[in-house]
Amino acid sequence: MRPMKSKPPMQQAGHILKDVFGFDEFRHNQGEVIETLIDGGDALILMPTGGGKSLCYQIPALVREGVGIVVSPLIALMQDQVDALRQLGISAAFLNSSLDARSRRRVEQDLLDGALSLLYVAPERLLMPQMLSILDRVEVALFAIDEAHCVSQWGHDFRKDYQQLSVLHERYPQVPRVALTATADTRTRREIIEQLDLHRAGQFISSFDRPNIRYAIGEAVNAKSQLWDFLEREHRDDAGIVYCLSRKRVDEVADWLCDKGRIALPYHAGLSQEERRLSQQRFLREDGMIIVATIAFGMGIDKPDVRFVVHLNLPKSMEAYYQETGRAGRDGEPADAWMLYGLQDLITLRQFVLDTDAEEKFKRVAHQKLESLLGLCDLIGCRRQALLAYFGESREEPCGNCDNCLRPPQTWDASEYARMALSCVYRTGQGFGVNYLIDVLRGKADDRIRRNGHDRVSTFGIGKEQSAVQWRSLFRQLISQGFLDLDSGGFGALCLNGKCRPLLRGETGLQLRQQKPREKQAKKREKKKPIQTRNQGLFDALRELRTEIAREQGVPPYIIFHDKTLNEMAEQQPVTLEQMRGINGVGEQKLQRYGERFLGLLCGQSPTGLDHGPEAENPVSLTVFQPDTEQ
Ligand code: ADP
Ligand code: ZN
């Protein structure tokens, strides 16, 4: 589909946004980026996941003469990206190692014929002399360098090929280039500019906030049943990811969820490549699927309607937490980032830092990163403010969309119990782990304790009225706040940190967050489900129709329509194609292809028991819209 080239370029861009993509307005600074590129300038774009980076190069590629070349390392995603564009009526293709020679030649011929608007290509393929010589002969609208942080030697995704992409500028100085990434830090940004020679590029930096993600962090008491309550309460039919630390735990949680009646698939490095590929494919193509995974899962997952990301263990750092939770809600609809953590996580991660044979400098950094994360967990204020502050962004007001904002945590004066715990560590000689210490505090005179003579220390049995769970919570917070250290011996023994002296002497007190009552409150709270329409039944029916069409076409359902679009349909219940066109995410092509089928459902063969209001009686007006001839 080629727009008319006569209109002013930004007006064309606006029409493409509406007619091709079906969106009403630009998000973030999409408009400015698009204008820069159309005018022939270079751009560097930093936008969070789900911010809408793709439109930034797709629209200018359609407005400018020639083909837009998109460089991406994520070859597994190219098929879906191209399918999505074709659904919109845009002629797109990809070139990577997965194509056989014949398909490759066909794409190259299309390229030479000027038949493509967008071409996705892997960096190593683009840099081949044969490919460059083809590019010499065609008109190129722009180069988009996606995942541009891959040029960074220090990042985890470094690609050598990416550093050679500066050749594009040398060889095609007239062609605008846009580099895109969701990695925020300034060092990476500097490297991208340096390596790709983008010194004169406009920089477009968006806030890294993901306002539609609701952050919640709680203490694990009975993790599985807490998880089940959460899923039942908030996400009965939604797709999501559950992260666990070990493979064994992944298998166990996936099995357990299946027993409870959800469809949950395991994903970890212990499975064969084929098993992993199948799990990933089902996750993308079927509705309401849960993936239970170690962190091996996620890179290159572009599913827009992941409604929750659960952590059943602490991630390694704030960076990891933000990246993993960022896979939720890419479509901008409400999503949950929900984490449980416990004492054992803390001990495991602390031990992990202690045990690495890395040099001191590295250990210190790893230690600080863990501390920041623990700070986030035990925080009493707004989680989003803390998260953004960690990434160098300050936010004036609390967000109103995290657990602490929604239900300010209660604090309690833990000074007395903290003193008991600390002196118990001291009296028993600073050589024992949490469980042992709790037994002493609660006065359990078993053989081991008697043998050690710890049934005779002054702290024996002084904490009977606190349950073991309450003591564990207290110990966890004493460790996370640095009053207690883990002994480097590797057996989880605790010793006192100098920091606890004023507390032990009674010079300072200690306020801690109340953990238990909040859990109960959480159960009671009335909260609407994320994708809650006034018409859940109709929404489900629309979703079924979408699945049916997606199956016919062999694409993931979200490529047909996003949840957000179905949600709007269920709310507004359009009865004519013209009304349907007003729905967010319905462009001309999709209106032509699927408009009538969805109207059929909305107007007539709707599931029983649905109230469609007075308009439901109206006949479907198919005359309003005159489809163009196929191009
Ligand atoms: P990113 O690459 O930055 O993670 P995408 O380009 O995949 O994000 O866009 C995320 C989602 O937002 C997509 O589903 C896209 O269709 C949608 N989107 C992008 N721009 C707009 C807009 N201006 N209005 C509405 N939806 C948009
Ligand atoms: Zn908040």
XYZ file of C-alpha atoms and ligand atoms in Angstrom:
659
model
C 0.000 0.000 0.000
C 1.465 3.289 -1.059
C 0.038 6.530 0.238
C -0.509 9.436 -2.098
C 2.718 11.356 -2.253
C 1.128 14.697 -2.961
C -0.013 15.642 0.551
C 2.358 17.332 3.018
C 4.415 14.553 4.603
C 3.202 14.935 8.178
C -0.367 14.942 6.999
C 0.354 11.696 5.192
C 1.868 10.327 8.374
C -1.310 11.217 10.250
C -3.464 9.472 7.670
C -1.329 6.358 7.779
C -1.599 6.301 11.563
C -5.375 6.344 11.305
C -6.113 4.428 8.121
C -3.411 1.798 8.160
C -2.845 1.273 11.877
C -6.219 2.421 13.137
C -4.803 4.648 15.903
C -6.039 8.109 16.783
C -2.917 9.868 17.947
C 0.819 9.551 18.310
C 2.202 8.391 21.619
C 5.244 9.706 23.498
C 7.351 11.538 20.933
C 6.451 9.374 17.950
C 5.269 12.428 16.016
C 8.557 14.312 16.413
C 10.654 11.271 15.547
C 8.618 10.606 12.445
C 8.951 14.201 11.336
C 12.729 14.124 11.841
C 13.115 10.987 9.757
C 10.788 12.088 7.003
C 12.880 15.245 6.749
C 15.967 13.082 6.257
C 17.501 13.489 9.748
C 18.924 10.764 12.002
C 17.424 9.833 15.351
C 18.232 7.941 18.523
C 15.171 6.672 20.344
C 15.048 5.479 23.929
C 11.599 4.278 24.762
C 10.414 1.679 27.243
C 9.174 -1.688 26.068
C 5.692 -1.344 24.675
C 6.191 2.371 24.118
C 5.615 2.102 20.390
C 9.053 2.162 18.822
C 8.086 0.322 15.644
C 5.732 3.015 14.368
C 8.632 5.458 14.574
C 10.299 3.830 11.584
C 7.357 2.101 9.935
C 5.464 5.297 9.163
C 8.440 7.241 7.738
C 9.310 4.181 5.642
C 5.817 4.370 4.137
C 5.923 8.110 3.581
C 9.393 8.295 2.064
C 10.291 6.859 -1.320
C 11.958 3.472 -1.252
C 12.202 0.573 1.154
C 12.769 0.852 4.897
C 15.513 -1.530 6.038
C 15.096 -2.742 9.607
C 18.130 -4.375 11.219
C 17.256 -6.676 14.082
C 19.115 -9.432 15.940
C 15.883 -11.134 16.949
C 15.365 -13.349 13.970
C 12.742 -15.417 15.758
C 10.475 -12.375 15.790
C 10.788 -11.396 12.168
C 8.106 -13.743 10.882
C 5.539 -12.340 13.310
C 6.519 -8.742 12.600
C 6.154 -9.305 8.889
C 2.853 -11.157 9.339
C 1.534 -8.247 11.400
C 2.501 -5.742 8.699
C 0.955 -7.847 5.953
C -2.269 -7.964 7.921
C -2.255 -4.186 7.693
C -1.786 -4.368 3.931
C 1.854 -3.303 4.015
C 4.213 -5.173 1.752
C 6.958 -6.463 4.013
C 9.468 -9.298 4.037
C 12.449 -10.564 5.990
C 15.849 -11.992 5.230
C 17.686 -14.187 7.711
C 19.341 -17.572 8.013
C 16.006 -19.343 8.446
C 15.059 -18.807 4.778
C 15.951 -21.349 2.112
C 17.765 -20.171 -0.995
C 14.633 -19.968 -3.112
C 12.655 -17.821 -0.685
C 15.698 -15.647 -0.226
C 16.040 -15.052 -3.946
C 12.361 -14.159 -4.175
C 12.715 -11.545 -1.453
C 15.831 -10.163 -3.140
C 13.955 -9.927 -6.419
C 11.053 -8.106 -4.735
C 13.580 -5.756 -3.255
C 15.143 -5.063 -6.642
C 11.685 -4.572 -8.169
C 10.882 -1.923 -5.582
C 7.945 -4.006 -4.390
C 8.725 -3.824 -0.669
C 7.924 -1.093 1.842
C 9.766 -2.727 4.717
C 12.482 -5.342 4.889
C 13.620 -6.906 8.175
C 17.131 -8.241 8.010
C 19.624 -9.816 10.389
C 22.831 -7.772 10.752
C 25.161 -10.480 9.450
C 23.017 -10.824 6.333
C 22.853 -7.091 5.734
C 26.613 -6.761 5.917
C 27.280 -9.404 3.249
C 28.814 -7.879 0.111
C 26.076 -9.395 -2.034
C 23.360 -7.730 0.051
C 25.119 -4.386 0.031
C 25.468 -4.547 -3.713
C 21.704 -5.090 -4.015
C 21.115 -2.111 -1.750
C 23.358 -0.032 -4.026
C 20.800 -0.560 -6.762
C 17.580 0.220 -4.888
C 16.147 3.282 -3.242
C 16.357 3.048 0.558
C 13.874 5.105 2.598
C 15.719 4.682 5.898
C 17.758 2.319 8.045
C 16.241 1.381 11.388
C 18.671 -0.245 13.818
C 16.517 -2.017 16.348
C 17.855 -3.227 19.715
C 20.680 -0.753 19.206
C 22.173 -1.506 22.641
C 23.640 -4.636 20.999
C 26.577 -2.440 19.947
C 27.540 -2.153 23.597
C 30.417 -4.375 24.601
C 29.387 -4.191 28.233
C 25.787 -5.129 27.813
C 24.544 -8.698 27.906
C 23.404 -8.682 24.264
C 26.610 -7.657 22.556
C 26.793 -8.455 18.800
C 29.973 -7.951 16.924
C 28.086 -7.368 13.674
C 26.346 -4.412 15.216
C 29.579 -2.500 15.530
C 30.086 -2.756 11.802
C 26.786 -1.076 11.069
C 28.569 2.248 10.869
C 29.327 1.150 7.316
C 25.744 2.077 6.440
C 26.411 5.700 7.106
C 29.644 5.691 5.137
C 28.111 3.924 2.190
C 24.706 5.657 2.137
C 25.260 9.082 3.711
C 21.977 10.443 2.347
C 19.786 7.789 3.951
C 18.383 8.679 7.407
C 19.136 6.258 10.210
C 17.235 5.625 13.387
C 18.635 3.613 16.304
C 16.136 2.251 18.825
C 16.498 0.682 22.249
C 14.708 0.167 25.541
C 17.962 0.121 27.516
C 18.165 3.343 29.401
C 21.518 3.942 30.953
C 23.720 6.762 29.797
C 26.805 4.688 29.155
C 24.973 2.517 26.650
C 23.522 5.611 25.040
C 26.980 7.137 24.613
C 28.272 3.926 23.100
C 25.467 3.763 20.565
C 26.180 7.319 19.438
C 29.903 6.615 19.250
C 29.748 3.271 17.495
C 27.079 4.158 14.992
C 28.324 7.674 14.438
C 25.067 9.296 15.461
C 26.604 12.485 16.822
C 24.256 14.663 14.871
C 21.167 12.569 15.476
C 18.172 13.957 17.315
C 17.794 12.258 20.683
C 14.313 11.263 21.737
C 14.180 9.988 25.272
C 10.888 8.985 26.827
C 10.129 8.380 30.445
C 10.793 4.793 31.379
C 7.701 4.604 33.443
C 5.216 1.884 32.548
C 2.098 3.406 34.088
C -0.163 0.493 33.168
C 1.909 -1.985 35.176
C 0.852 -2.376 38.777
C 3.739 -3.368 41.038
C 3.151 -5.494 44.113
C 5.680 -7.252 46.301
C 4.798 -9.477 49.213
C 6.233 -11.972 51.579
C 6.006 -15.641 50.654
C 4.175 -17.542 53.342
C 2.598 -20.267 51.262
C 3.689 -19.269 47.788
C 1.552 -21.622 45.734
C -1.712 -20.850 47.441
C -0.924 -17.130 47.393
C -0.273 -17.435 43.671
C -3.498 -19.305 43.141
C -5.515 -16.659 45.026
C -3.926 -13.974 42.921
C -4.679 -15.762 39.649
C -8.254 -16.490 40.634
C -8.831 -12.958 41.820
C -7.193 -11.079 38.964
C -6.368 -13.274 35.999
C -8.693 -16.192 35.522
C -8.287 -16.357 31.743
C -5.259 -14.221 31.106
C -1.875 -15.038 29.674
C 1.122 -14.523 31.915
C 4.615 -15.544 32.917
C 5.652 -17.057 36.253
C 9.379 -16.870 36.983
C 11.051 -19.300 39.375
C 14.689 -19.719 40.260
C 15.248 -23.424 39.591
C 14.220 -25.888 36.903
C 12.842 -28.247 39.479
C 10.589 -25.558 40.872
C 9.489 -24.585 37.355
C 8.348 -28.151 36.618
C 6.634 -28.442 39.956
C 4.722 -25.157 39.665
C 3.709 -25.833 36.053
C 2.366 -29.289 36.980
C 0.542 -27.886 39.939
C -1.120 -25.145 37.892
C -2.213 -27.755 35.340
C -3.706 -29.863 38.125
C -5.645 -26.808 39.220
C -7.070 -26.465 35.730
C -4.906 -23.832 34.069
C -2.851 -24.455 30.975
C 0.723 -23.951 32.110
C 3.892 -24.898 30.251
C 7.381 -25.190 31.691
C 10.306 -23.434 30.061
C 13.923 -23.839 31.106
C 17.340 -24.742 29.809
C 16.872 -28.393 30.748
C 14.247 -28.903 28.053
C 15.141 -29.668 24.461
C 15.225 -26.858 21.963
C 12.181 -28.278 20.251
C 10.188 -28.472 23.494
C 11.070 -24.891 24.251
C 10.151 -23.731 20.784
C 6.767 -25.427 21.056
C 6.037 -23.908 24.463
C 6.908 -20.486 23.168
C 4.778 -20.927 20.084
C 1.756 -22.060 22.080
C 2.215 -19.144 24.444
C 2.130 -16.753 21.495
C -0.747 -18.402 19.660
C -3.176 -19.532 22.302
C -5.139 -17.361 24.678
C -4.833 -17.544 28.433
C -1.655 -19.612 28.542
C 0.783 -19.466 31.460
C 4.500 -20.010 30.967
C 6.402 -21.061 34.059
C 10.031 -20.285 33.402
C 13.479 -19.659 34.661
C 14.909 -16.394 33.427
C 15.924 -18.221 30.237
C 12.520 -17.216 28.916
C 11.768 -13.771 27.638
C 14.389 -12.331 25.330
C 12.630 -11.661 22.096
C 9.150 -12.309 23.381
C 7.002 -9.711 21.785
C 3.592 -10.819 22.964
C 1.651 -7.642 23.668
C -1.075 -9.096 25.873
C 0.904 -10.662 28.711
C -1.341 -9.574 31.584
C 0.851 -10.596 34.503
C 4.448 -11.359 35.333
C 4.910 -13.213 38.599
C 8.184 -13.703 40.440
C 8.144 -16.539 42.941
C 11.744 -15.730 43.820
C 13.782 -12.602 43.999
C 15.364 -11.645 40.702
C 19.080 -10.869 40.774
C 18.922 -7.109 40.522
C 16.699 -4.124 39.902
C 17.693 -4.245 36.241
C 16.568 -7.851 35.948
C 13.340 -7.092 37.807
C 12.514 -4.168 35.549
C 13.322 -6.067 32.390
C 11.349 -9.140 33.386
C 8.304 -7.260 34.655
C 8.500 -5.097 31.525
C 7.248 -8.050 29.500
C 3.795 -7.429 30.942
C 1.295 -5.111 29.295
C 3.139 -4.062 26.163
C -0.222 -3.156 24.673
C -0.669 -0.444 27.292
C -3.593 -2.197 28.977
C -3.518 -2.816 32.742
C -1.095 -5.547 33.808
C 0.362 -6.865 37.052
C 3.946 -7.300 38.187
C 3.493 -9.461 41.241
C 6.312 -10.812 43.352
C 6.662 -12.989 46.407
C 9.902 -13.445 48.216
C 11.090 -15.058 51.371
C 13.956 -15.533 53.716
C 15.433 -18.371 51.696
C 15.741 -16.171 48.572
C 17.621 -13.649 50.530
C 20.020 -16.210 51.939
C 20.541 -17.809 48.523
C 21.316 -14.543 46.785
C 23.524 -13.236 49.573
C 25.397 -16.496 49.580
C 25.704 -16.333 45.824
C 27.410 -12.959 46.032
C 29.685 -14.177 48.826
C 30.646 -17.339 46.955
C 31.639 -15.902 43.585
C 35.400 -15.852 43.112
C 35.108 -12.564 41.290
C 37.340 -9.709 42.277
C 36.307 -7.447 45.112
C 35.139 -4.689 42.811
C 32.659 -6.961 41.091
C 31.467 -8.368 44.396
C 30.820 -4.916 45.729
C 28.727 -3.987 42.713
C 26.774 -7.238 42.922
C 26.234 -6.621 46.618
C 24.959 -3.088 46.055
C 22.597 -4.271 43.356
C 21.135 -6.851 45.662
C 20.785 -4.247 48.422
C 18.843 -1.911 46.125
C 16.458 -4.693 45.287
C 15.959 -5.597 48.933
C 15.325 -1.953 49.633
C 12.545 -2.029 47.071
C 11.016 -5.106 48.691
C 10.834 -3.718 52.208
C 9.905 -0.248 51.074
C 6.996 1.515 52.717
C 6.611 4.267 50.091
C 5.696 4.201 46.409
C 7.409 1.353 44.533
C 7.315 3.146 41.189
C 9.023 6.222 42.590
C 11.800 4.005 43.931
C 12.150 2.019 40.720
C 12.346 5.099 38.530
C 14.716 6.801 40.941
C 17.026 3.821 40.633
C 17.123 4.416 36.886
C 17.822 8.098 37.367
C 14.330 9.428 36.805
C 12.636 11.409 39.520
C 8.929 11.444 40.003
C 7.218 13.996 42.210
C 4.047 12.223 43.217
C 3.402 8.683 44.439
C 1.951 6.686 41.558
C -1.345 5.447 42.907
C -0.858 2.181 41.046
C 1.393 0.050 43.243
C 0.533 -2.018 46.298
C 1.982 0.535 48.708
C 0.055 3.418 47.168
C -3.179 1.466 47.015
C -2.931 0.022 50.515
C -0.334 1.906 52.539
C 1.441 -0.722 54.619
C 1.109 -0.610 58.369
C 4.241 -0.487 60.390
C 4.810 -1.884 63.842
C 7.361 -1.222 66.537
C 9.656 -4.209 66.224
C 12.347 -2.898 68.586
C 11.680 -5.322 71.414
C 11.536 -8.445 69.273
C 14.500 -7.305 67.207
C 16.543 -7.043 70.407
C 15.486 -10.547 71.409
C 16.528 -11.888 68.008
C 19.854 -10.095 67.969
C 20.766 -11.111 71.484
C 19.801 -14.686 70.712
C 22.309 -14.598 67.846
C 24.889 -13.269 70.280
C 24.134 -15.673 73.153
C 24.332 -18.721 70.921
C 27.754 -17.668 69.648
C 26.931 -16.345 66.168
C 27.234 -19.735 64.528
C 23.638 -20.792 63.770
C 21.046 -20.369 61.074
C 17.579 -18.904 61.276
C 15.624 -22.092 61.987
C 17.820 -22.986 64.925
C 17.602 -19.473 66.341
C 13.834 -19.493 66.072
C 13.694 -22.814 67.925
C 15.758 -21.326 70.734
C 13.607 -18.204 70.893
C 10.447 -20.284 70.974
C 11.847 -22.584 73.644
C 12.038 -25.840 71.740
C 14.388 -27.968 73.819
C 15.409 -30.571 71.258
C 18.545 -32.719 71.497
C 20.718 -30.410 69.509
C 19.777 -27.352 71.512
C 20.258 -29.208 74.772
C 23.586 -30.619 73.660
C 24.768 -27.104 72.881
C 23.514 -25.876 76.219
C 21.320 -23.325 74.503
C 18.320 -24.247 76.611
C 20.110 -22.420 79.356
C 20.828 -19.116 77.588
C 18.782 -16.096 78.655
C 16.963 -15.855 75.331
C 15.714 -19.441 75.450
C 11.944 -19.404 75.194
C 11.531 -15.652 75.508
C 9.753 -15.380 72.170
C 7.075 -18.040 72.559
C 4.172 -15.751 71.760
C 5.511 -15.035 68.249
C 4.898 -17.733 65.666
C 7.776 -19.210 63.670
C 6.419 -17.430 60.578
C 6.512 -14.093 62.378
C 10.056 -14.738 63.525
C 11.167 -15.634 60.008
C 9.731 -12.409 58.708
C 11.554 -10.460 61.394
C 14.860 -12.209 60.708
C 14.445 -11.579 57.003
C 14.025 -7.879 57.558
C 16.924 -7.770 60.011
C 19.101 -9.365 57.341
C 17.820 -7.240 54.508
C 18.334 -4.083 56.531
C 21.878 -5.060 57.394
C 21.594 -5.705 61.138
C 22.605 -9.300 60.610
C 25.173 -10.716 58.211
C 25.493 -14.138 56.707
C 28.600 -15.933 57.786
C 30.923 -16.574 54.869
C 31.153 -20.274 55.775
C 28.223 -21.078 53.506
C 25.918 -22.723 56.055
C 23.583 -19.797 56.516
C 24.878 -18.957 59.991
C 24.089 -15.435 61.119
C 26.373 -13.000 62.855
C 25.901 -9.487 64.161
C 26.747 -6.469 62.087
C 28.163 -3.459 63.926
C 25.093 -1.566 62.788
C 22.963 -3.326 65.391
C 24.740 -1.863 68.424
C 22.576 1.237 68.981
C 19.502 -0.924 68.579
C 20.726 -3.480 71.103
C 21.620 -0.745 73.567
C 18.158 0.719 73.273
C 19.393 3.988 71.739
C 17.343 3.529 68.594
C 14.159 1.669 67.763
C 13.051 -0.230 64.710
C 9.846 0.184 62.732
C 9.096 -2.601 60.268
C 6.375 -3.153 57.775
C 3.542 -5.273 58.963
C 3.409 -8.274 56.698
C 0.604 -10.571 57.703
C -2.464 -8.367 57.972
C -1.859 -6.951 54.507
C -2.300 -10.364 52.966
C -5.743 -10.601 54.475
C -6.614 -7.116 53.356
C -5.475 -7.937 49.887
C -7.947 -10.759 49.669
C -10.809 -8.564 50.658
C -10.031 -5.686 48.376
C -12.499 -5.176 45.642
C -10.620 -4.516 42.478
C -11.708 -4.716 38.936
C -10.023 -7.230 36.733
C -7.535 -5.686 34.320
C -9.427 -6.471 31.167
C -12.772 -5.913 32.755
C -15.428 -4.829 30.393
C -19.019 -4.224 31.264
C -19.539 -7.146 29.020
C -17.127 -9.898 29.881
C -19.272 -12.451 28.065
C -19.166 -10.492 24.847
C -15.457 -9.888 25.237
C -14.895 -13.632 25.600
C -16.995 -14.305 22.497
C -14.971 -11.763 20.525
C -11.821 -13.401 21.772
C -13.057 -16.773 20.552
C -13.780 -15.402 17.109
C -10.318 -13.869 17.061
C -8.750 -17.223 17.945
C -10.720 -18.884 15.164
C -9.530 -16.345 12.584
C -5.962 -16.490 13.882
C -5.988 -20.250 13.441
C -7.256 -19.940 9.878
C -4.483 -17.500 9.096
C -1.762 -19.294 11.039
C -0.808 -16.218 13.062
C -0.971 -15.353 16.783
C -4.349 -13.903 17.829
C -2.927 -10.482 18.735
C -1.883 -10.027 15.127
C -5.567 -10.053 14.185
C -6.652 -7.607 16.912
C -5.266 -6.626 20.306
C -7.201 -7.125 23.531
C -7.558 -3.384 23.722
C -9.396 -3.380 20.401
C -11.710 -6.227 21.422
C -12.318 -4.478 24.681
C -13.413 -1.337 22.889
C -15.652 -3.371 20.610
C -17.319 -4.989 23.610
C -17.819 -1.606 25.200
C -18.966 0.421 22.218
C -20.692 -2.393 20.368
C -20.473 -0.916 16.885
C -23.225 -2.038 14.524
C -21.969 -0.572 11.249
C -18.629 -0.814 9.521
C -18.364 2.926 9.817
C -18.684 2.704 13.603
C -16.272 -0.191 13.596
C -13.716 1.997 11.850
C -13.734 4.329 14.873
C -12.414 1.561 17.154
C -8.775 1.862 18.181
C -6.661 -0.617 16.228
C -9.071 -1.066 13.314
C -7.450 0.207 10.119
C -8.833 -0.089 6.578
C -7.335 -3.483 5.772
C -8.535 -5.121 8.935
C -11.926 -3.515 8.510
C -12.166 -5.047 5.055
C -10.915 -8.421 6.121
C -12.630 -8.955 9.434
C -15.142 -6.152 9.892
C -18.158 -8.139 8.809
C -17.354 -11.218 10.822
C -16.984 -9.210 13.981
C -20.116 -7.217 13.226
C -21.932 -10.485 12.670
C -21.039 -11.500 16.187
C -21.780 -8.093 17.687
C -25.153 -7.764 16.022
C -26.599 -11.144 15.672
C -25.184 -14.450 16.612
C -24.132 -13.254 20.005
C -23.944 -15.671 22.904
C -27.166 -15.930 24.847
C -27.796 -13.764 27.829
C -26.058 -10.707 26.487
C -27.748 -7.403 26.486
C -26.715 -5.471 23.454
C -28.914 -2.504 24.142
C -31.491 -0.979 21.816
C -29.086 -0.612 18.905
C -28.694 -4.342 18.638
C -31.882 -4.478 16.616
C -30.464 -2.285 13.878
C -29.556 -4.017 10.666
C -25.917 -4.154 9.729
C -25.253 -1.411 7.288
C -22.793 -2.745 4.796
C -23.269 0.053 2.337
C -21.483 2.688 4.360
C -18.106 1.328 3.491
C -16.977 0.825 -0.068
C -13.908 -1.347 -0.031
C -11.138 -0.366 -2.416
C -10.075 -2.946 -4.879
C -7.356 -5.254 -3.592
C -3.883 -4.019 -4.282
P 8.087 -1.398 21.431
O 8.775 -1.894 20.185
O 8.486 -0.018 21.809
O 8.171 -2.352 22.560
P 5.744 -1.617 19.818
O 6.210 -0.826 18.689
O 5.704 -3.098 19.690
O 6.555 -1.256 21.122
O 4.327 -1.071 20.231
C 3.685 -1.536 21.374
C 2.189 -1.556 21.161
O 1.660 -0.245 21.135
C 1.836 -2.181 19.837
O 0.794 -3.066 20.075
C 1.401 -1.021 18.975
O 0.430 -1.414 18.051
C 0.841 -0.050 19.997
N 0.960 1.351 19.573
C 2.073 1.956 19.114
N 1.842 3.253 18.838
C 0.553 3.488 19.144
C -0.302 4.647 19.086
N 0.148 5.833 18.648
N -1.582 4.507 19.484
C -2.044 3.303 19.920
N -1.304 2.187 19.992
C -0.020 2.262 19.617
Zn 3.063 3.868 43.922
